[in-house]
Amino acid sequence: MAHYFVGDIQGCFDELQLLLAKVDFNPSKDELWCVGDLVARGQGSLATLRYLKQLDSAAKIVLGNHDLHLLALHGKIKKPNPKDNLTQLLGAADIQVLVDWLREQPLMRQLPQHKIVMTHAGVPPHWDLARLEIEAELVSQALQQPDYLDALIANMYTDEAENWLPQAQGLTRLRYCINALTRMRYLHLDGRLDFACKDSPSKVDKTKLQPWFEFPRKIDNDVTLVFGHWAALMGKVEQPNLQALDTGCCWGNNLTLWHVENNEKITQKRLR
């Protein structure tokens, strides 16, 4: 079995298919691990979700901020942005089936035999693996409740949950987890999440902000953290225990696949 991890697809379905063809991906024996942001921007969000859903257990997915936003759009909590190219998906006959499938996907996954943890944006450096598992599971449970739209999705759009408060409960606790695992790039020096800066680290004043992965972390150093979300990095991180896979396909760059067993990266240029 081969394990392939792919960066933010963002609806770039044709590029995904070409990339998988390059490695002769076979869902009967291989697994495709997706770092989230499956939809938006590209032209093939509907085809992407249908394809990943039909892969069944061969697809291992975590949710990204765009995937959560799709739930809000479908639930009429937010209005679509034409730039997201989601009209076809939102109008599809099987949209409810696809949304219900997305709601079953977690915010983190582990591949224990290779000591890999995957989230969309990263892992707060002050969380150990046990804390990550607990907090992500709480969000998953909330997403699977019948009232998930009113109880969670309608209330997740806030920058207020920027601090990790161990005593926090309810929405405050869930909001921090969503913000950290699906939106995080930089932290203030005191550990607070920053939601504004999307630049590459070379352009940022490190006396004010630092990438989350440059803080001392509580997860063991022999665990590799796989994430996407941050196209400005273009996959370039210096730490050997990190794999940054968002290389901006939806912005005209590449879709990147990491073959774990060979420690090899394969790319596909944006087609249009």
PDB file of C-alpha atoms in Angstrom:
ATOM      1  CA  MET A   1       0.000   0.000   0.000  1.00  0.00           C
ATOM      2  CA  ALA A   2       1.144   3.509  -0.876  1.00  0.00           C
ATOM      3  CA  HIS A   3       0.084   6.576   1.088  1.00  0.00           C
ATOM      4  CA  TYR A   4      -0.267   9.801  -0.878  1.00  0.00           C
ATOM      5  CA  PHE A   5      -0.898  13.163   0.778  1.00  0.00           C
ATOM      6  CA  VAL A   6      -2.260  15.945  -1.418  1.00  0.00           C
ATOM      7  CA  GLY A   7      -2.358  19.679  -0.802  1.00  0.00           C
ATOM      8  CA  ASP A   8      -5.356  21.999  -1.064  1.00  0.00           C
ATOM      9  CA  ILE A   9      -7.339  20.818  -4.082  1.00  0.00           C
ATOM     10  CA  GLN A  10      -9.709  23.814  -4.082  1.00  0.00           C
ATOM     11  CA  GLY A  11     -11.821  22.341  -6.849  1.00  0.00           C
ATOM     12  CA  CYS A  12      -8.873  21.721  -9.192  1.00  0.00           C
ATOM     13  CA  PHE A  13     -10.260  18.317 -10.169  1.00  0.00           C
ATOM     14  CA  ASP A  14      -8.560  17.919 -13.556  1.00  0.00           C
ATOM     15  CA  GLU A  15      -5.184  18.625 -12.000  1.00  0.00           C
ATOM     16  CA  LEU A  16      -5.896  16.096  -9.261  1.00  0.00           C
ATOM     17  CA  GLN A  17      -6.671  13.412 -11.826  1.00  0.00           C
ATOM     18  CA  LEU A  18      -3.481  14.118 -13.769  1.00  0.00           C
ATOM     19  CA  LEU A  19      -1.462  14.036 -10.569  1.00  0.00           C
ATOM     20  CA  LEU A  20      -2.909  10.691  -9.495  1.00  0.00           C
ATOM     21  CA  ALA A  21      -2.275   9.274 -12.966  1.00  0.00           C
ATOM     22  CA  LYS A  22       1.413  10.168 -12.623  1.00  0.00           C
ATOM     23  CA  VAL A  23       1.725   7.818  -9.653  1.00  0.00           C
ATOM     24  CA  ASP A  24      -0.689   5.187 -10.976  1.00  0.00           C
ATOM     25  CA  PHE A  25      -2.931   5.664  -7.949  1.00  0.00           C
ATOM     26  CA  ASN A  26      -4.989   2.542  -7.289  1.00  0.00           C
ATOM     27  CA  PRO A  27      -7.745   2.916  -4.654  1.00  0.00           C
ATOM     28  CA  SER A  28      -7.917  -0.845  -4.201  1.00  0.00           C
ATOM     29  CA  LYS A  29      -4.490  -0.780  -2.588  1.00  0.00           C
ATOM     30  CA  ASP A  30      -3.482   2.885  -2.088  1.00  0.00           C
ATOM     31  CA  GLU A  31      -4.771   5.705   0.109  1.00  0.00           C
ATOM     32  CA  LEU A  32      -5.214   9.381  -0.717  1.00  0.00           C
ATOM     33  CA  TRP A  33      -4.897  11.722   2.270  1.00  0.00           C
ATOM     34  CA  CYS A  34      -6.313  15.218   1.681  1.00  0.00           C
ATOM     35  CA  VAL A  35      -5.347  18.196   3.843  1.00  0.00           C
ATOM     36  CA  GLY A  36      -8.690  19.955   3.388  1.00  0.00           C
ATOM     37  CA  ASP A  37     -10.019  22.854   1.325  1.00  0.00           C
ATOM     38  CA  LEU A  38     -11.384  20.392  -1.170  1.00  0.00           C
ATOM     39  CA  VAL A  39     -13.657  23.006  -2.750  1.00  0.00           C
ATOM     40  CA  ALA A  40     -13.763  26.603  -4.032  1.00  0.00           C
ATOM     41  CA  ARG A  41     -11.757  28.666  -6.517  1.00  0.00           C
ATOM     42  CA  GLY A  42     -11.238  25.916  -9.101  1.00  0.00           C
ATOM     43  CA  GLN A  43     -13.836  24.805 -11.642  1.00  0.00           C
ATOM     44  CA  GLY A  44     -14.337  21.251 -10.367  1.00  0.00           C
ATOM     45  CA  SER A  45     -15.559  21.364  -6.777  1.00  0.00           C
ATOM     46  CA  LEU A  46     -18.556  19.133  -7.478  1.00  0.00           C
ATOM     47  CA  ALA A  47     -16.468  16.547  -9.340  1.00  0.00           C
ATOM     48  CA  THR A  48     -13.867  16.636  -6.561  1.00  0.00           C
ATOM     49  CA  LEU A  49     -16.344  15.851  -3.792  1.00  0.00           C
ATOM     50  CA  ARG A  50     -18.067  13.142  -5.820  1.00  0.00           C
ATOM     51  CA  TYR A  51     -14.751  11.507  -6.621  1.00  0.00           C
ATOM     52  CA  LEU A  52     -13.419  11.573  -3.063  1.00  0.00           C
ATOM     53  CA  LYS A  53     -16.693  10.290  -1.648  1.00  0.00           C
ATOM     54  CA  GLN A  54     -16.765   7.334  -4.031  1.00  0.00           C
ATOM     55  CA  LEU A  55     -13.207   6.423  -3.032  1.00  0.00           C
ATOM     56  CA  ASP A  56     -14.731   5.454   0.318  1.00  0.00           C
ATOM     57  CA  SER A  57     -12.053   4.234   2.752  1.00  0.00           C
ATOM     58  CA  ALA A  58      -9.273   4.914   0.232  1.00  0.00           C
ATOM     59  CA  ALA A  59      -9.764   8.633   0.855  1.00  0.00           C
ATOM     60  CA  LYS A  60      -8.717  10.090   4.198  1.00  0.00           C
ATOM     61  CA  ILE A  61      -9.864  13.683   4.552  1.00  0.00           C
ATOM     62  CA  VAL A  62      -9.699  16.495   7.078  1.00  0.00           C
ATOM     63  CA  LEU A  63     -11.844  19.586   6.812  1.00  0.00           C
ATOM     64  CA  GLY A  64     -10.480  22.989   5.881  1.00  0.00           C
ATOM     65  CA  ASN A  65     -11.962  26.450   6.269  1.00  0.00           C
ATOM     66  CA  HIS A  66     -13.458  26.384   2.756  1.00  0.00           C
ATOM     67  CA  ASP A  67     -15.128  23.046   3.455  1.00  0.00           C
ATOM     68  CA  LEU A  68     -16.704  24.406   6.635  1.00  0.00           C
ATOM     69  CA  HIS A  69     -17.763  27.504   4.726  1.00  0.00           C
ATOM     70  CA  LEU A  70     -19.526  25.281   2.196  1.00  0.00           C
ATOM     71  CA  LEU A  71     -21.669  23.945   5.037  1.00  0.00           C
ATOM     72  CA  ALA A  72     -22.641  27.524   5.870  1.00  0.00           C
ATOM     73  CA  LEU A  73     -23.476  28.311   2.251  1.00  0.00           C
ATOM     74  CA  HIS A  74     -25.613  25.207   1.883  1.00  0.00           C
ATOM     75  CA  GLY A  75     -27.380  26.038   5.151  1.00  0.00           C
ATOM     76  CA  LYS A  76     -28.170  29.581   3.906  1.00  0.00           C
ATOM     77  CA  ILE A  77     -26.133  31.075   6.735  1.00  0.00           C
ATOM     78  CA  LYS A  78     -23.790  32.845   4.314  1.00  0.00           C
ATOM     79  CA  LYS A  79     -24.201  34.046   0.753  1.00  0.00           C
ATOM     80  CA  PRO A  80     -21.965  32.587  -1.975  1.00  0.00           C
ATOM     81  CA  ASN A  81     -18.992  34.546  -3.272  1.00  0.00           C
ATOM     82  CA  PRO A  82     -18.863  34.267  -7.080  1.00  0.00           C
ATOM     83  CA  LYS A  83     -15.070  33.895  -6.861  1.00  0.00           C
ATOM     84  CA  ASP A  84     -15.546  30.531  -5.168  1.00  0.00           C
ATOM     85  CA  ASN A  85     -17.134  28.875  -8.220  1.00  0.00           C
ATOM     86  CA  LEU A  86     -19.558  26.890  -6.087  1.00  0.00           C
ATOM     87  CA  THR A  87     -22.792  27.516  -8.020  1.00  0.00           C
ATOM     88  CA  GLN A  88     -22.755  24.107  -9.712  1.00  0.00           C
ATOM     89  CA  LEU A  89     -21.978  22.304  -6.470  1.00  0.00           C
ATOM     90  CA  LEU A  90     -24.643  24.101  -4.430  1.00  0.00           C
ATOM     91  CA  GLY A  91     -27.238  23.359  -7.119  1.00  0.00           C
ATOM     92  CA  ALA A  92     -26.349  19.691  -7.566  1.00  0.00           C
ATOM     93  CA  ALA A  93     -28.995  17.035  -6.999  1.00  0.00           C
ATOM     94  CA  ASP A  94     -26.735  15.222  -4.544  1.00  0.00           C
ATOM     95  CA  ILE A  95     -25.579  18.278  -2.582  1.00  0.00           C
ATOM     96  CA  GLN A  96     -27.269  17.084   0.623  1.00  0.00           C
ATOM     97  CA  VAL A  97     -25.541  13.710   0.368  1.00  0.00           C
ATOM     98  CA  LEU A  98     -22.198  15.418  -0.150  1.00  0.00           C
ATOM     99  CA  VAL A  99     -22.742  17.842   2.737  1.00  0.00           C
ATOM    100  CA  ASP A 100     -23.698  15.004   5.067  1.00  0.00           C
ATOM    101  CA  TRP A 101     -20.557  13.145   4.010  1.00  0.00           C
ATOM    102  CA  LEU A 102     -18.420  16.225   4.709  1.00  0.00           C
ATOM    103  CA  ARG A 103     -19.938  16.537   8.167  1.00  0.00           C
ATOM    104  CA  GLU A 104     -18.588  13.086   8.964  1.00  0.00           C
ATOM    105  CA  GLN A 105     -15.008  14.111   8.181  1.00  0.00           C
ATOM    106  CA  PRO A 106     -12.716  15.060  11.092  1.00  0.00           C
ATOM    107  CA  LEU A 107     -10.378  18.003  11.654  1.00  0.00           C
ATOM    108  CA  MET A 108      -7.377  15.744  12.258  1.00  0.00           C
ATOM    109  CA  ARG A 109      -6.178  12.316  11.240  1.00  0.00           C
ATOM    110  CA  GLN A 110      -3.231  10.136  12.184  1.00  0.00           C
ATOM    111  CA  LEU A 111      -1.169   7.616  10.268  1.00  0.00           C
ATOM    112  CA  PRO A 112       0.468   5.869  13.246  1.00  0.00           C
ATOM    113  CA  GLN A 113       2.741   3.494  11.324  1.00  0.00           C
ATOM    114  CA  HIS A 114       4.509   6.503   9.808  1.00  0.00           C
ATOM    115  CA  LYS A 115       4.071   8.788  12.844  1.00  0.00           C
ATOM    116  CA  ILE A 116       2.118  11.352  10.832  1.00  0.00           C
ATOM    117  CA  VAL A 117      -0.564  13.780  11.996  1.00  0.00           C
ATOM    118  CA  MET A 118      -2.588  15.688   9.390  1.00  0.00           C
ATOM    119  CA  THR A 119      -4.662  18.835   9.880  1.00  0.00           C
ATOM    120  CA  HIS A 120      -5.599  21.609   7.487  1.00  0.00           C
ATOM    121  CA  ALA A 121      -3.711  24.581   8.931  1.00  0.00           C
ATOM    122  CA  GLY A 122      -1.430  23.075  11.555  1.00  0.00           C
ATOM    123  CA  VAL A 123      -1.412  22.257  15.263  1.00  0.00           C
ATOM    124  CA  PRO A 124      -1.192  24.841  18.074  1.00  0.00           C
ATOM    125  CA  PRO A 125       2.301  24.419  19.506  1.00  0.00           C
ATOM    126  CA  HIS A 126       0.957  24.378  23.068  1.00  0.00           C
ATOM    127  CA  TRP A 127      -1.190  21.299  22.373  1.00  0.00           C
ATOM    128  CA  ASP A 128       0.137  17.792  22.784  1.00  0.00           C
ATOM    129  CA  LEU A 129      -1.305  14.944  20.744  1.00  0.00           C
ATOM    130  CA  ALA A 130      -3.835  13.986  23.403  1.00  0.00           C
ATOM    131  CA  ARG A 131      -5.202  17.547  23.545  1.00  0.00           C
ATOM    132  CA  LEU A 132      -5.399  17.717  19.749  1.00  0.00           C
ATOM    133  CA  GLU A 133      -7.402  14.486  19.643  1.00  0.00           C
ATOM    134  CA  ILE A 134      -9.820  15.665  22.325  1.00  0.00           C
ATOM    135  CA  GLU A 135     -10.481  19.105  20.865  1.00  0.00           C
ATOM    136  CA  ALA A 136     -10.863  17.902  17.277  1.00  0.00           C
ATOM    137  CA  GLU A 137     -13.284  15.197  18.391  1.00  0.00           C
ATOM    138  CA  LEU A 138     -15.469  17.768  20.153  1.00  0.00           C
ATOM    139  CA  VAL A 139     -15.843  19.698  16.897  1.00  0.00           C
ATOM    140  CA  SER A 140     -16.621  16.484  15.011  1.00  0.00           C
ATOM    141  CA  GLN A 141     -19.337  15.620  17.507  1.00  0.00           C
ATOM    142  CA  ALA A 142     -20.872  19.088  17.137  1.00  0.00           C
ATOM    143  CA  LEU A 143     -20.843  18.829  13.331  1.00  0.00           C
ATOM    144  CA  GLN A 144     -22.770  15.573  13.477  1.00  0.00           C
ATOM    145  CA  GLN A 145     -25.590  16.909  15.625  1.00  0.00           C
ATOM    146  CA  PRO A 146     -28.965  17.673  13.966  1.00  0.00           C
ATOM    147  CA  ASP A 147     -28.687  21.336  15.039  1.00  0.00           C
ATOM    148  CA  TYR A 148     -25.106  21.770  13.773  1.00  0.00           C
ATOM    149  CA  LEU A 149     -26.012  24.788  11.629  1.00  0.00           C
ATOM    150  CA  ASP A 150     -27.530  26.905  14.383  1.00  0.00           C
ATOM    151  CA  ALA A 151     -25.386  25.588  17.210  1.00  0.00           C
ATOM    152  CA  LEU A 152     -21.980  25.675  15.505  1.00  0.00           C
ATOM    153  CA  ILE A 153     -21.713  26.813  11.895  1.00  0.00           C
ATOM    154  CA  ALA A 154     -23.653  30.046  12.389  1.00  0.00           C
ATOM    155  CA  ASN A 155     -21.397  30.916  15.327  1.00  0.00           C
ATOM    156  CA  MET A 156     -17.961  29.962  14.015  1.00  0.00           C
ATOM    157  CA  TYR A 157     -17.291  33.211  12.126  1.00  0.00           C
ATOM    158  CA  THR A 158     -15.345  35.111  14.738  1.00  0.00           C
ATOM    159  CA  ASP A 159     -11.793  36.217  15.450  1.00  0.00           C
ATOM    160  CA  GLU A 160     -12.522  36.437  19.159  1.00  0.00           C
ATOM    161  CA  ALA A 161     -11.305  32.922  19.949  1.00  0.00           C
ATOM    162  CA  GLU A 162      -7.625  33.798  19.518  1.00  0.00           C
ATOM    163  CA  ASN A 163      -6.403  32.466  22.862  1.00  0.00           C
ATOM    164  CA  TRP A 164      -6.343  28.892  24.099  1.00  0.00           C
ATOM    165  CA  LEU A 165      -8.122  28.833  27.441  1.00  0.00           C
ATOM    166  CA  PRO A 166      -7.962  25.372  29.054  1.00  0.00           C
ATOM    167  CA  GLN A 167     -11.012  26.204  31.162  1.00  0.00           C
ATOM    168  CA  ALA A 168     -13.109  27.268  28.146  1.00  0.00           C
ATOM    169  CA  GLN A 169     -16.270  25.341  27.350  1.00  0.00           C
ATOM    170  CA  GLY A 170     -19.016  25.361  24.753  1.00  0.00           C
ATOM    171  CA  LEU A 171     -18.748  27.591  21.707  1.00  0.00           C
ATOM    172  CA  THR A 172     -15.606  29.349  22.880  1.00  0.00           C
ATOM    173  CA  ARG A 173     -13.769  26.050  23.046  1.00  0.00           C
ATOM    174  CA  LEU A 174     -15.071  24.854  19.672  1.00  0.00           C
ATOM    175  CA  ARG A 175     -14.298  28.175  17.999  1.00  0.00           C
ATOM    176  CA  TYR A 176     -10.676  28.111  19.103  1.00  0.00           C
ATOM    177  CA  CYS A 177     -10.206  24.610  17.729  1.00  0.00           C
ATOM    178  CA  ILE A 178     -11.758  25.542  14.377  1.00  0.00           C
ATOM    179  CA  ASN A 179      -9.702  28.722  14.155  1.00  0.00           C
ATOM    180  CA  ALA A 180      -6.474  26.938  15.055  1.00  0.00           C
ATOM    181  CA  LEU A 181      -6.867  23.836  12.905  1.00  0.00           C
ATOM    182  CA  THR A 182      -8.374  25.497   9.819  1.00  0.00           C
ATOM    183  CA  ARG A 183      -7.223  29.155   9.809  1.00  0.00           C
ATOM    184  CA  MET A 184      -3.900  29.412  11.633  1.00  0.00           C
ATOM    185  CA  ARG A 185      -0.746  30.765  10.017  1.00  0.00           C
ATOM    186  CA  TYR A 186       0.957  33.173  12.407  1.00  0.00           C
ATOM    187  CA  LEU A 187       0.950  33.574  16.153  1.00  0.00           C
ATOM    188  CA  HIS A 188       1.691  36.665  18.179  1.00  0.00           C
ATOM    189  CA  LEU A 189       4.676  36.216  20.447  1.00  0.00           C
ATOM    190  CA  ASP A 190       2.340  35.564  23.390  1.00  0.00           C
ATOM    191  CA  GLY A 191       0.731  32.655  21.520  1.00  0.00           C
ATOM    192  CA  ARG A 192      -2.435  34.390  20.327  1.00  0.00           C
ATOM    193  CA  LEU A 193      -3.673  33.515  16.849  1.00  0.00           C
ATOM    194  CA  ASP A 194      -3.270  36.161  14.156  1.00  0.00           C
ATOM    195  CA  PHE A 195      -5.960  36.118  11.480  1.00  0.00           C
ATOM    196  CA  ALA A 196      -4.773  38.898   9.178  1.00  0.00           C
ATOM    197  CA  CYS A 197      -1.321  38.034   7.820  1.00  0.00           C
ATOM    198  CA  LYS A 198      -1.007  35.598   4.900  1.00  0.00           C
ATOM    199  CA  ASP A 199       2.451  36.614   3.676  1.00  0.00           C
ATOM    200  CA  SER A 200       5.491  34.379   3.489  1.00  0.00           C
ATOM    201  CA  PRO A 201       7.681  34.456   6.623  1.00  0.00           C
ATOM    202  CA  SER A 202      10.428  36.346   4.789  1.00  0.00           C
ATOM    203  CA  LYS A 203       8.132  39.381   4.566  1.00  0.00           C
ATOM    204  CA  VAL A 204       7.025  39.459   8.206  1.00  0.00           C
ATOM    205  CA  ASP A 205       8.524  41.217  11.237  1.00  0.00           C
ATOM    206  CA  LYS A 206       9.430  38.336  13.539  1.00  0.00           C
ATOM    207  CA  THR A 207       9.456  40.640  16.549  1.00  0.00           C
ATOM    208  CA  LYS A 208       5.675  40.796  16.165  1.00  0.00           C
ATOM    209  CA  LEU A 209       4.541  37.571  14.488  1.00  0.00           C
ATOM    210  CA  GLN A 210       6.033  34.120  13.957  1.00  0.00           C
ATOM    211  CA  PRO A 211       4.783  31.082  12.017  1.00  0.00           C
ATOM    212  CA  TRP A 212       3.026  28.627  14.325  1.00  0.00           C
ATOM    213  CA  PHE A 213       5.597  25.942  13.511  1.00  0.00           C
ATOM    214  CA  GLU A 214       8.525  28.041  14.745  1.00  0.00           C
ATOM    215  CA  PHE A 215       7.298  27.944  18.343  1.00  0.00           C
ATOM    216  CA  PRO A 216       8.460  25.082  20.595  1.00  0.00           C
ATOM    217  CA  ARG A 217       5.911  22.311  20.223  1.00  0.00           C
ATOM    218  CA  LYS A 218       4.517  19.771  22.651  1.00  0.00           C
ATOM    219  CA  ILE A 219       3.947  17.012  20.100  1.00  0.00           C
ATOM    220  CA  ASP A 220       6.974  14.710  19.919  1.00  0.00           C
ATOM    221  CA  ASN A 221       9.568  15.776  17.378  1.00  0.00           C
ATOM    222  CA  ASP A 222       9.550  12.364  15.704  1.00  0.00           C
ATOM    223  CA  VAL A 223       5.951  13.004  14.600  1.00  0.00           C
ATOM    224  CA  THR A 224       5.574  14.628  11.184  1.00  0.00           C
ATOM    225  CA  LEU A 225       2.875  17.283  10.920  1.00  0.00           C
ATOM    226  CA  VAL A 226       1.256  17.516   7.488  1.00  0.00           C
ATOM    227  CA  PHE A 227      -0.744  20.629   6.649  1.00  0.00           C
ATOM    228  CA  GLY A 228      -1.921  22.866   3.818  1.00  0.00           C
ATOM    229  CA  HIS A 229      -3.762  26.205   3.941  1.00  0.00           C
ATOM    230  CA  TRP A 230      -0.705  28.438   3.469  1.00  0.00           C
ATOM    231  CA  ALA A 231       0.000  28.862  -0.229  1.00  0.00           C
ATOM    232  CA  ALA A 232       2.568  31.619   0.360  1.00  0.00           C
ATOM    233  CA  LEU A 233       4.930  29.016   1.825  1.00  0.00           C
ATOM    234  CA  MET A 234       4.946  27.150  -1.507  1.00  0.00           C
ATOM    235  CA  GLY A 235       5.822  24.008   0.430  1.00  0.00           C
ATOM    236  CA  LYS A 236       9.072  25.431   1.787  1.00  0.00           C
ATOM    237  CA  VAL A 237       9.610  24.777   5.490  1.00  0.00           C
ATOM    238  CA  GLU A 238      12.969  24.026   7.035  1.00  0.00           C
ATOM    239  CA  GLN A 239      11.966  21.599   9.770  1.00  0.00           C
ATOM    240  CA  PRO A 240      12.282  17.936   8.747  1.00  0.00           C
ATOM    241  CA  ASN A 241       9.174  16.999  10.752  1.00  0.00           C
ATOM    242  CA  LEU A 242       6.857  19.236   8.702  1.00  0.00           C
ATOM    243  CA  GLN A 243       5.231  18.767   5.309  1.00  0.00           C
ATOM    244  CA  ALA A 244       3.579  21.889   3.887  1.00  0.00           C
ATOM    245  CA  LEU A 245       1.533  20.813   0.862  1.00  0.00           C
ATOM    246  CA  ASP A 246      -0.429  23.868  -0.255  1.00  0.00           C
ATOM    247  CA  THR A 247       1.436  25.086  -3.323  1.00  0.00           C
ATOM    248  CA  GLY A 248      -1.307  27.312  -4.694  1.00  0.00           C
ATOM    249  CA  CYS A 249      -2.780  25.338  -7.565  1.00  0.00           C
ATOM    250  CA  CYS A 250      -5.925  27.469  -7.486  1.00  0.00           C
ATOM    251  CA  TRP A 251      -3.743  30.591  -7.844  1.00  0.00           C
ATOM    252  CA  GLY A 252      -2.025  29.332 -10.979  1.00  0.00           C
ATOM    253  CA  ASN A 253       0.770  27.349  -9.389  1.00  0.00           C
ATOM    254  CA  ASN A 254       0.939  23.616  -8.595  1.00  0.00           C
ATOM    255  CA  LEU A 255      -0.982  20.838  -6.914  1.00  0.00           C
ATOM    256  CA  THR A 256       1.448  18.789  -4.830  1.00  0.00           C
ATOM    257  CA  LEU A 257       1.353  15.112  -3.874  1.00  0.00           C
ATOM    258  CA  TRP A 258       3.663  13.631  -1.243  1.00  0.00           C
ATOM    259  CA  HIS A 259       4.382   9.905  -1.548  1.00  0.00           C
ATOM    260  CA  VAL A 260       5.180   8.911   2.025  1.00  0.00           C
ATOM    261  CA  GLU A 261       6.973   5.624   1.419  1.00  0.00           C
ATOM    262  CA  ASN A 262       9.347   7.156  -1.152  1.00  0.00           C
ATOM    263  CA  ASN A 263       9.488  10.556   0.547  1.00  0.00           C
ATOM    264  CA  GLU A 264       8.925  12.029  -2.905  1.00  0.00           C
ATOM    265  CA  LYS A 265       6.884  15.031  -4.020  1.00  0.00           C
ATOM    266  CA  ILE A 266       5.117  15.066  -7.376  1.00  0.00           C
ATOM    267  CA  THR A 267       3.513  18.207  -8.797  1.00  0.00           C
ATOM    268  CA  GLN A 268       0.969  19.149 -11.442  1.00  0.00           C
ATOM    269  CA  LYS A 269       0.808  22.655 -12.874  1.00  0.00           C
ATOM    270  CA  ARG A 270      -2.538  24.451 -12.974  1.00  0.00           C
ATOM    271  CA  LEU A 271      -4.136  23.858 -16.359  1.00  0.00           C
ATOM    272  CA  ARG A 272      -6.077  27.104 -16.694  1.00  0.00           C
TER     273      ARG A 272
END
